[in-house]
Coordinates of C-alpha atoms in Angstrom, one line a residue:
Chain S
M29 CA 122.3 107.1 77.1
T30 CA 124.0 105.6 80.2
E31 CA 122.0 103.3 82.4
L32 CA 119.9 104.8 85.2
V33 CA 121.1 104.2 88.8
L34 CA 118.0 105.4 90.7
L35 CA 114.9 105.6 88.4
R36 CA 115.7 102.1 87.1
H37 CA 111.9 101.3 86.9
R38 CA 111.9 103.6 83.7
E39 CA 114.2 101.0 82.0
I40 CA 113.1 97.8 83.9
P41 CA 109.4 97.3 84.0
K42 CA 108.1 95.9 87.1
I43 CA 111.2 96.4 89.1
N44 CA 108.8 97.0 92.0
Q45 CA 108.3 93.4 92.1
L46 CA 110.8 91.3 94.2
D47 CA 111.3 88.6 91.5
V48 CA 112.1 91.1 88.8
Y49 CA 114.2 93.1 91.1
K50 CA 116.1 90.0 92.1
K51 CA 116.5 88.9 88.4
N52 CA 118.3 92.4 87.9
G53 CA 120.9 91.8 90.7
G54 CA 118.6 92.8 93.5
F55 CA 120.0 91.9 97.0
E56 CA 123.2 90.6 95.6
A57 CA 124.9 93.6 97.1
F58 CA 123.4 93.0 100.4
E59 CA 124.2 89.3 100.5
K60 CA 127.7 90.1 99.4
V61 CA 128.2 92.6 102.3
V62 CA 126.7 90.4 105.0
T63 CA 128.5 87.2 103.9
S64 CA 131.9 88.5 102.7
M65 CA 132.6 92.0 104.1
K66 CA 133.3 93.7 107.4
P67 CA 131.1 96.7 108.2
D68 CA 134.0 99.1 108.0
E69 CA 134.9 97.9 104.5
V70 CA 131.3 98.8 103.4
T71 CA 131.8 102.3 104.8
E72 CA 135.0 102.7 103.1
I73 CA 133.4 101.8 99.7
V74 CA 130.8 104.5 100.2
K75 CA 133.4 107.0 101.2
T76 CA 135.4 106.4 98.0
S77 CA 132.3 106.7 96.0
G78 CA 132.1 110.5 97.1
L79 CA 128.2 110.0 97.8
R80 CA 126.9 113.0 99.6
G81 CA 123.6 113.3 101.3
R82 CA 120.8 114.0 98.8
G83 CA 118.2 115.6 101.2
G84 CA 119.9 118.9 100.8
A85 CA 122.8 119.3 103.1
G86 CA 125.2 117.3 100.9
F87 CA 127.2 115.8 103.8
P88 CA 129.5 112.9 102.8
T89 CA 127.5 109.7 103.5
G90 CA 130.3 107.3 104.3
V91 CA 131.9 109.8 106.8
K92 CA 128.5 110.3 108.5
W93 CA 128.4 106.4 108.9
S94 CA 132.0 106.4 110.2
F95 CA 131.0 108.9 113.1
M96 CA 128.9 106.3 114.7
D97 CA 129.8 105.8 118.4
N98 CA 131.0 102.2 118.9
N99 CA 130.9 102.5 122.7
N100 CA 127.1 103.0 122.9
W101 CA 124.6 100.3 121.5
P102 CA 122.2 99.5 119.9
H103 CA 122.8 101.5 116.7
Y104 CA 119.9 102.6 114.6
V105 CA 119.3 103.6 110.9
V106 CA 116.5 105.8 109.9
A107 CA 115.6 106.7 106.4
N108 CA 114.4 110.1 106.0
A109 CA 111.2 109.9 103.9
D110 CA 109.6 113.1 105.0
E111 CA 109.9 114.7 101.6
S112 CA 108.2 118.0 102.0
E113 CA 110.2 120.7 100.4
P114 CA 108.1 122.6 98.0
G115 CA 109.4 121.4 94.6
T116 CA 110.7 118.1 95.7
F117 CA 109.0 114.9 94.7
K118 CA 111.8 112.4 93.9
D119 CA 112.0 110.3 97.0
R120 CA 108.2 109.5 96.5
E121 CA 108.8 108.3 92.9
I122 CA 111.8 106.3 94.0
M123 CA 109.8 104.5 96.8
E124 CA 106.8 103.9 94.8
S125 CA 108.4 102.6 91.7
N126 CA 111.8 101.2 92.9
P127 CA 111.1 100.3 96.5
F128 CA 113.3 97.3 96.9
Q129 CA 116.5 99.2 95.8
F130 CA 115.7 101.8 98.4
L131 CA 115.1 99.1 101.0
E132 CA 118.3 97.2 100.0
G133 CA 120.1 100.4 100.7
V134 CA 118.5 100.7 104.0
A135 CA 119.7 97.2 104.7
I136 CA 123.2 97.8 103.5
A137 CA 123.6 100.9 105.6
S138 CA 122.2 99.1 108.6
Y139 CA 124.9 96.4 108.2
A140 CA 127.5 99.0 107.8
V141 CA 126.8 100.6 111.1
G142 CA 125.8 97.4 112.9
A143 CA 122.1 98.3 113.2
T144 CA 119.8 95.4 113.6
E145 CA 116.7 97.7 113.6
A146 CA 115.9 100.3 110.9
Y147 CA 113.0 102.7 110.5
V148 CA 111.6 104.4 107.5
Y149 CA 110.1 107.8 108.6
C150 CA 107.4 108.6 106.0
R151 CA 105.6 111.8 105.9
G152 CA 101.9 111.2 106.9
E153 CA 100.7 112.2 103.4
F154 CA 102.6 109.2 102.1
W155 CA 99.8 107.1 103.8
E156 CA 99.2 104.8 100.7
L157 CA 102.9 104.5 99.9
T158 CA 103.7 103.5 103.5
H159 CA 101.3 100.7 103.3
V160 CA 102.8 99.5 100.1
L161 CA 106.3 99.6 101.8
D162 CA 105.0 97.6 104.7
E163 CA 103.9 94.9 102.2
K164 CA 107.3 95.0 100.5
I165 CA 109.1 94.6 103.8
A166 CA 106.8 91.8 104.6
E167 CA 107.7 90.1 101.3
L168 CA 111.5 90.6 102.0
E169 CA 110.9 88.8 105.6
E170 CA 109.1 86.1 103.7
A171 CA 111.9 85.6 101.2
G172 CA 114.5 85.5 104.1
L173 CA 116.2 88.7 102.9
L174 CA 115.1 90.4 106.2
G175 CA 114.8 88.8 109.6
D176 CA 117.1 86.7 111.7
N177 CA 120.3 85.1 110.9
L178 CA 120.4 86.5 107.3
F179 CA 122.2 84.3 104.7
G180 CA 123.2 81.8 107.4
T181 CA 125.2 84.4 109.4
E182 CA 124.7 85.9 112.8
Y183 CA 123.5 89.1 111.4
S184 CA 119.7 89.9 111.9
L185 CA 117.8 93.0 110.5
R186 CA 114.2 94.2 110.7
I187 CA 112.9 97.4 109.0
Y188 CA 109.8 99.1 110.1
T189 CA 107.9 102.1 108.8
H190 CA 106.9 105.1 111.0
L191 CA 104.2 107.3 109.7
G192 CA 104.4 111.1 110.3
A193 CA 101.4 113.5 110.4
G194 CA 102.2 116.6 108.4
A195 CA 105.1 118.7 109.5
Y196 CA 107.9 120.0 107.1
I197 CA 110.3 120.5 110.0
C198 CA 110.4 116.7 110.7
G199 CA 112.6 116.5 107.5
E200 CA 115.3 118.1 109.8
E201 CA 117.1 115.1 111.3
T202 CA 116.8 115.7 115.0
A203 CA 113.2 116.9 114.6
L204 CA 112.5 113.7 112.9
L205 CA 113.9 111.7 115.8
E206 CA 111.8 113.7 118.3
S207 CA 108.8 112.8 116.2
M208 CA 109.7 109.2 116.1
E209 CA 110.1 109.4 120.0
G210 CA 106.3 110.4 120.0
K211 CA 107.1 114.1 120.7
R212 CA 106.5 117.3 118.7
G213 CA 108.9 117.5 115.9
Q214 CA 111.2 120.3 117.1
P215 CA 115.0 120.3 116.4
R216 CA 117.3 119.4 119.1
L217 CA 120.4 121.5 120.2
R218 CA 123.5 120.1 118.4
P219 CA 126.2 118.8 119.1
P220 CA 125.6 116.0 120.0
F221 CA 124.8 114.9 116.5
P222 CA 122.7 111.8 115.9
P223 CA 125.7 109.4 115.3
S224 CA 126.6 109.9 118.8
Y225 CA 123.1 110.7 120.4
G226 CA 120.2 109.8 118.0
L227 CA 116.9 107.9 118.3
Y228 CA 116.3 107.0 122.0
G229 CA 119.7 108.6 122.7
K230 CA 121.5 105.8 120.7
P231 CA 123.8 106.4 117.9
T232 CA 121.7 106.8 114.7
V233 CA 122.4 107.4 111.1
V234 CA 119.7 109.4 109.4
N235 CA 119.9 109.3 105.5
N236 CA 117.7 110.5 102.8
V237 CA 115.8 108.0 100.6
E238 CA 117.6 108.9 97.4
T239 CA 121.0 108.7 99.2
L240 CA 120.3 105.3 100.4
T241 CA 119.0 104.2 97.0
N242 CA 122.4 104.7 95.4
V243 CA 124.1 102.4 97.8
P244 CA 123.3 99.0 96.2
L245 CA 124.8 99.9 93.0
I246 CA 127.8 101.5 94.6
I247 CA 128.6 98.1 96.4
T248 CA 128.0 96.2 93.2
K249 CA 129.9 98.4 90.8
G250 CA 132.4 100.0 93.1
G251 CA 133.2 103.2 94.7
E252 CA 135.4 104.3 91.7
W253 CA 132.7 103.7 89.2
Y254 CA 130.2 106.0 91.1
K255 CA 132.8 108.7 91.5
S256 CA 133.5 108.8 87.8
L257 CA 129.9 109.9 87.3
G258 CA 129.2 113.6 87.9
T259 CA 131.8 116.3 88.4
E260 CA 135.0 116.5 90.3
D261 CA 133.1 118.5 93.0
T262 CA 130.1 116.4 93.2
A263 CA 130.2 112.7 92.4
G264 CA 127.4 110.8 91.0
V265 CA 124.0 111.1 89.7
K266 CA 121.0 113.0 91.0
V267 CA 117.2 113.0 90.6
F268 CA 116.4 116.6 89.6
S269 CA 112.8 117.5 90.4
L270 CA 111.8 120.0 87.8
S271 CA 108.6 122.0 88.5
G272 CA 107.0 125.4 87.8
R273 CA 106.5 127.0 84.4
V274 CA 108.0 124.4 82.2
K275 CA 106.3 122.2 79.6
K276 CA 107.3 118.9 81.0
P277 CA 107.7 119.0 84.7
G278 CA 108.9 115.7 86.4
N279 CA 111.9 113.8 87.9
Y280 CA 115.0 113.7 85.6
E281 CA 118.0 111.6 86.6
L282 CA 121.1 113.2 85.4
P283 CA 124.8 113.3 86.3
F284 CA 125.8 116.2 88.4
G285 CA 127.2 119.0 86.3
T286 CA 124.2 119.0 83.8
S287 CA 123.4 122.7 83.1
F288 CA 120.3 124.4 84.0
R289 CA 119.7 125.0 80.4
E290 CA 119.8 121.4 79.4
L291 CA 117.4 120.3 82.3
I292 CA 114.9 123.1 81.6
F293 CA 115.0 123.2 77.8
E294 CA 115.9 119.8 76.6
H295 CA 114.4 117.5 79.4
G296 CA 111.7 120.0 80.6
G297 CA 110.7 121.0 77.0
G298 CA 111.2 124.7 77.6
I299 CA 108.9 127.3 79.2
I300 CA 105.0 127.1 78.9
D301 CA 103.9 129.2 75.8
D302 CA 107.6 129.7 75.1
R303 CA 107.7 132.8 77.5
P304 CA 111.0 134.0 78.9
V305 CA 112.4 132.4 82.0
R306 CA 113.1 135.0 84.6
A307 CA 114.2 133.2 87.8
I308 CA 115.3 129.8 89.0
M309 CA 115.0 128.3 92.5
A310 CA 117.5 125.4 92.7
A311 CA 116.7 124.0 96.1
G312 CA 113.0 124.3 96.2
A313 CA 111.3 127.0 98.3
S314 CA 114.3 127.4 100.5
S315 CA 116.4 128.6 97.7
A316 CA 117.9 131.9 96.7
L317 CA 116.3 133.3 93.6
I318 CA 118.7 133.0 90.8
V319 CA 118.3 135.6 88.0
A320 CA 118.0 133.3 84.9
E321 CA 120.4 135.1 82.6
D322 CA 122.7 133.1 80.1
K323 CA 125.6 132.7 82.6
A324 CA 123.2 131.1 85.1
L325 CA 121.5 128.9 82.6
D326 CA 124.8 127.5 81.5
T327 CA 126.1 126.8 85.0
P328 CA 126.7 123.1 85.8
M329 CA 124.5 121.9 88.5
D330 CA 127.0 120.7 91.1
Y331 CA 127.2 122.1 94.7
A332 CA 130.3 124.3 94.1
S333 CA 129.2 125.8 90.8
V334 CA 125.7 126.7 92.0
R335 CA 127.3 128.3 95.1
E336 CA 129.0 130.6 92.6
L337 CA 125.8 131.9 91.7
K338 CA 125.2 132.8 95.4
A339 CA 122.7 130.1 95.7
D340 CA 122.5 126.4 96.8
L341 CA 121.7 123.3 95.0
G342 CA 120.3 121.7 98.1
S343 CA 117.9 118.8 97.2
A344 CA 118.1 119.8 93.5
S345 CA 114.4 120.7 93.2
I346 CA 114.4 123.2 90.4
I347 CA 111.4 125.6 90.5
V348 CA 111.2 127.5 87.1
I349 CA 109.7 131.0 87.1
D350 CA 108.6 132.9 84.0
D351 CA 107.4 136.4 83.6
T352 CA 103.7 135.6 84.2
V353 CA 104.3 136.2 87.9
S354 CA 106.0 138.9 90.1
I355 CA 108.6 138.1 92.6
D356 CA 106.7 139.7 95.4
W357 CA 104.0 137.0 94.7
V358 CA 106.7 134.3 94.9
L359 CA 107.8 135.6 98.2
K360 CA 104.2 135.7 99.5
K361 CA 104.1 131.9 98.7
T362 CA 107.5 131.0 100.2
I363 CA 107.0 133.2 103.4
H364 CA 103.5 131.8 103.9
F365 CA 105.0 128.2 103.7
F366 CA 107.6 128.9 106.3
E367 CA 105.3 130.8 108.6
H368 CA 103.1 127.8 108.6
E369 CA 105.9 125.3 109.1
S370 CA 108.0 127.0 111.5
C371 CA 108.0 124.7 114.6
G372 CA 107.9 127.6 117.1
K373 CA 111.0 126.7 119.0
C374 CA 113.2 129.6 118.1
T375 CA 111.8 133.1 118.5
P376 CA 113.5 134.7 115.4
C377 CA 112.1 132.1 113.1
R378 CA 108.6 131.9 114.7
E379 CA 108.1 135.7 115.0
G380 CA 110.1 136.7 112.1
N381 CA 108.2 134.6 109.7
Y382 CA 104.9 135.8 111.2
W383 CA 105.8 139.3 110.6
M384 CA 107.4 138.8 107.2
N385 CA 104.0 137.2 106.4
H386 CA 102.1 140.3 107.4
I387 CA 104.6 142.7 105.5
I388 CA 104.5 140.6 102.3
E389 CA 100.7 140.5 102.4
R390 CA 100.7 144.3 102.4
I391 CA 103.3 144.6 99.6
H392 CA 101.6 142.1 97.4
G393 CA 98.2 143.6 98.3
G394 CA 99.2 147.1 97.3
D395 CA 99.0 148.5 100.7
A396 CA 102.7 149.1 101.3
T397 CA 105.3 151.9 101.2
H398 CA 108.8 151.7 100.1
D399 CA 109.8 151.5 103.9
D400 CA 107.9 148.1 104.0
V401 CA 110.3 146.6 101.5
E402 CA 113.1 147.7 103.7
L403 CA 111.4 146.4 106.8
L404 CA 110.9 143.0 105.1
D405 CA 114.6 142.9 104.2
S406 CA 115.6 143.9 107.8
V407 CA 113.3 141.3 109.5
A408 CA 114.9 138.6 107.2
K409 CA 118.3 139.7 108.2
Q410 CA 117.4 139.5 111.9
I411 CA 116.4 135.9 111.4
E412 CA 119.8 135.1 109.8
N413 CA 122.2 132.9 111.8
K414 CA 119.9 132.9 114.9
C415 CA 118.1 129.7 114.8
L416 CA 118.8 126.2 115.9
C417 CA 118.0 124.6 112.6
A418 CA 118.2 125.5 108.9
L419 CA 114.5 126.2 108.5
G420 CA 115.1 129.8 109.7
E421 CA 117.9 130.1 107.2
F422 CA 115.7 128.6 104.5
S423 CA 112.8 131.0 105.2
I424 CA 114.9 134.0 104.3
Q425 CA 116.8 133.0 101.2
A426 CA 114.2 133.9 98.7
V427 CA 113.2 137.0 100.6
M428 CA 116.8 138.6 100.7
T429 CA 117.7 137.6 97.2
G430 CA 114.3 138.5 95.8
I431 CA 114.5 142.0 97.1
E432 CA 118.1 142.4 96.0
R433 CA 117.9 140.8 92.5
F434 CA 114.4 141.8 91.5
P435 CA 114.1 145.3 92.9
Q436 CA 111.9 146.4 90.0
D437 CA 109.1 143.9 91.1
F438 CA 109.0 145.5 94.5
E439 CA 108.9 149.1 93.1
I440 CA 105.8 148.3 91.0
A441 CA 104.2 146.4 94.0
V442 CA 104.7 149.5 96.1
K443 CA 103.6 152.0 93.5
N444 CA 100.5 150.3 92.9
Chain Q
M17 CA 86.8 101.1 130.2
N18 CA 89.3 102.0 127.5
K19 CA 87.3 101.9 124.3
I20 CA 90.2 102.3 121.9
A21 CA 92.4 99.7 123.6
E22 CA 89.5 97.3 123.5
K23 CA 88.3 97.8 120.0
Y24 CA 91.7 97.9 118.3
S25 CA 93.8 95.7 120.6
G26 CA 95.3 93.7 117.7
D27 CA 96.3 96.8 115.8
I28 CA 97.9 98.5 118.8
E29 CA 99.9 95.5 119.8
K30 CA 101.3 95.4 116.3
I31 CA 102.3 99.0 116.4
I32 CA 103.9 99.0 119.8
A33 CA 105.9 96.0 118.8
K34 CA 107.7 98.0 116.2
Y35 CA 109.5 99.9 119.1
P36 CA 111.6 98.9 122.0
P37 CA 109.5 97.8 125.0
E38 CA 110.4 100.9 127.0
Q39 CA 109.6 103.3 124.2
K40 CA 105.9 102.6 123.7
R41 CA 105.5 106.4 123.3
S42 CA 106.7 106.1 119.8
A43 CA 103.4 104.5 119.0
V44 CA 101.4 107.7 119.7
M45 CA 101.3 109.0 116.2
S46 CA 99.7 105.7 114.9
L47 CA 97.3 105.6 117.7
L48 CA 96.1 109.1 117.0
Y49 CA 95.3 107.9 113.4
I50 CA 93.4 104.9 114.9
A51 CA 91.4 107.3 117.0
Q52 CA 90.5 109.4 114.0
R53 CA 89.0 106.3 112.2
E54 CA 85.7 106.6 114.3
D55 CA 84.7 110.2 113.5
G56 CA 87.5 111.8 111.5
Y57 CA 88.8 113.9 114.5
V58 CA 90.4 113.1 117.9
T59 CA 88.1 113.6 120.8
K60 CA 89.0 114.5 124.4
H61 CA 88.0 111.0 125.5
D62 CA 90.5 109.6 122.7
I63 CA 93.2 111.7 124.2
N64 CA 92.8 110.3 127.6
E65 CA 92.6 106.7 126.4
I66 CA 95.8 107.1 124.2
A67 CA 97.6 108.6 127.2
E68 CA 96.5 105.7 129.4
I69 CA 97.6 103.1 127.0
L70 CA 101.0 104.6 126.2
E71 CA 101.6 105.8 129.9
M72 CA 101.8 109.4 128.7
T73 CA 100.0 112.5 130.2
P74 CA 97.0 113.7 128.2
T75 CA 98.7 117.0 127.8
E76 CA 101.6 115.4 126.0
V77 CA 99.2 113.7 123.6
V78 CA 97.1 116.8 122.9
A79 CA 100.2 118.7 122.2
L80 CA 100.7 116.4 119.2
V81 CA 97.2 117.0 117.9
G82 CA 98.0 120.7 117.8
F83 CA 101.4 120.4 116.2
Y84 CA 100.8 117.9 113.3
T85 CA 98.5 119.0 110.7
L86 CA 96.9 115.7 109.8
Y87 CA 95.2 115.4 113.2
H88 CA 92.1 117.3 113.8
D89 CA 90.3 118.3 116.9
K90 CA 86.9 119.1 115.5
Q91 CA 84.5 117.5 113.1
D92 CA 84.6 119.0 109.7
G93 CA 83.6 117.3 106.4
K94 CA 83.7 113.7 106.3
Y95 CA 85.9 114.0 103.2
R96 CA 88.7 116.6 103.6
I97 CA 89.9 117.9 100.3
Q98 CA 93.3 119.2 100.9
V99 CA 94.6 121.1 97.8
C100 CA 98.2 121.9 97.5
N101 CA 98.6 125.5 96.6
D102 CA 102.3 126.0 97.5
L103 CA 104.6 127.8 95.0
P104 CA 105.2 125.0 92.5
C105 CA 101.6 124.0 92.3
A106 CA 100.3 127.6 92.2
L107 CA 102.7 128.1 89.3
R108 CA 100.6 125.5 87.5
G109 CA 97.1 126.9 88.3
A110 CA 96.4 125.5 91.9
D111 CA 95.1 128.8 93.3
E112 CA 92.6 129.1 90.5
F113 CA 91.7 125.5 90.9
L114 CA 91.0 125.9 94.5
E115 CA 89.0 129.1 94.2
N116 CA 86.9 127.5 91.4
L117 CA 86.2 124.3 93.3
C118 CA 85.0 126.3 96.3
E119 CA 82.8 128.5 94.1
N120 CA 81.3 125.4 92.6
L121 CA 80.5 124.0 96.0
G122 CA 79.3 127.2 97.3
I123 CA 81.7 127.4 100.2
Q124 CA 84.7 129.5 101.2
V125 CA 88.2 128.0 101.3
G126 CA 88.5 126.2 104.7
D127 CA 84.7 125.6 105.0
T128 CA 82.5 122.6 104.9
T129 CA 79.5 122.0 102.7
E130 CA 76.1 122.2 104.4
D131 CA 75.5 118.5 104.3
G132 CA 78.7 117.9 106.2
L133 CA 80.2 115.8 103.4
V134 CA 83.1 117.8 102.1
S135 CA 85.6 120.4 103.5
V136 CA 88.1 122.0 101.2
E137 CA 91.2 123.7 102.3
G138 CA 94.6 124.8 100.9
V139 CA 97.6 123.0 102.3
M140 CA 101.3 122.9 102.1
C141 CA 103.4 121.0 99.6
L142 CA 102.4 117.4 99.0
A143 CA 105.3 116.3 96.9
A144 CA 103.5 116.1 93.7
C145 CA 104.6 119.4 92.1
D146 CA 104.6 117.9 88.7
K147 CA 101.1 116.8 88.9
A148 CA 99.2 120.0 89.8
P149 CA 96.4 120.8 90.3
M150 CA 96.3 118.0 92.8
F151 CA 95.0 117.3 96.3
Q152 CA 94.7 114.6 98.8
V153 CA 91.5 113.4 100.4
Q154 CA 91.6 112.7 104.1
T155 CA 88.9 110.7 105.8
G156 CA 89.0 108.6 109.0
D157 CA 90.4 105.8 107.0
G158 CA 93.4 107.5 105.7
L159 CA 94.7 109.6 102.8
K160 CA 94.5 109.2 99.1
Y161 CA 96.2 111.3 96.4
H162 CA 94.3 112.7 93.3
E163 CA 96.6 114.3 90.8
E164 CA 96.3 116.3 87.6
M165 CA 92.7 117.2 88.5
T166 CA 90.1 119.5 87.0
V167 CA 87.2 121.1 88.8
E168 CA 84.9 118.9 86.7
N169 CA 86.4 115.6 87.6
T170 CA 86.7 116.7 91.2
M171 CA 82.9 117.6 91.2
E172 CA 82.4 114.0 89.7
L173 CA 84.5 112.5 92.5
I174 CA 82.3 114.4 95.0
E175 CA 79.1 113.1 93.4
S176 CA 80.5 109.5 93.7
W177 CA 80.8 110.0 97.4
K178 CA 77.4 111.4 97.7
K179 CA 75.9 108.2 96.0
E180 CA 78.1 106.1 98.4
E181 CA 76.5 107.9 101.3
K182 CA 72.9 107.2 100.1
K183 CA 73.6 103.4 100.0

């Protein structure tokens, strides 16, 4: 087995303590970039590595950093720790168990874009974790690894946590920035994108926790090393959050390109009571429903291959569904989620999800006719491509593919 | 007199110092949590005080209480048990857990026990999908996760709160 890149706490006990982290090479990468590299050189290494955003969108990280507007200062880095997608629980484990590697990633990103202040936006539910992060940051300041004139240079950096208060939409980067500014978390019209107009109107890089946690080892071992992991389409490793009807749910760090079958049956121990697997959602509740036939199970999990299944890998939050539940029930759950979490800014998302919720209640409750299934599909299609942010799109993926790929479940629901 | 400003001046100063001097408003979310320390919810009085401290309008502050789920505008149980019953947790028995817990407490989902100690509600994903059934407990002092729970050990937890109250 190769060495872990992200979940290193599983191989190195107590890596959440600064002395242990440092003994294992911790903060050498940060010292190296601050004392011997130009910011652009750091960005180049990250570009070479092929690292793409792990929050779901998969945008190349180094490219994002290079978009920062150098005619407008100060610059900010914001780590997106608003992990709220149903089925996603990787960032929490990383921050809880390998916090210094994450914070070193924040620090390196900050140096690369010339930020002297960085924030970690934690969802409010991560209350205890945020307080632990505050302690870790204080330790770093004490140790001279954060603060003024780092390593005897002119570079200074401070990291602060910012606690949210329960809103899925704040995982969307512009909504997150609005929330940080003390407003309701509602997405902004883009462009301009955060690297030109971000926090307080200043150039800002917003990166997911897992994305940033990759960075220290990329600096230490090189971009080519990281690129050699994973597949040609999708470089590197990923923490796959596996949940649902499997025997061993949990986080599994694996190279991109690992098959659904390997994840579910080897790592996840197979399906509870050895029942048949019916459907897979690869990107949490925002996913298209994949029919779990052999071809799908043998598909390598990278962005391009999963797209061939007319689905997205997103944040790689694999929810496994067996034959103990019906797909109309699954939709009831996902629609209820998005109806609750719609920020209310765009009418198609706000009203569409409200009505989809009514219709799916009818269908699942046995009070519907066949027309209601068509109506549900038609409301979903009216949301499509009509919203400011991705939440609107997310809310209809399972609806449209559920009706299309599992029609028998809806026939039964309507008949009953 | 601004009660919050007076009582928590040290905490508030530290929070505001995280942000650029002209961006005090960024501290509003943390100040709302401070306001909840007293009674577990935000009062109209708190809204006005926070608005005054951060130079916002009360309307801007109250809009946040309505938008974010961890702020409350009325008194419920002292301990708010928030059970995740989103899709991944529901695939691992969260709906049954929530129902059985409420039945044991003699309340409906969303209600508060007669003694005012415990409220139980279903909430959206808490990023603990592999540890279902699970919930967080919110009090004025913050939040705490409880994972891989059963109705029995949850009832024991509630008993321990009752004992704590009697002290």
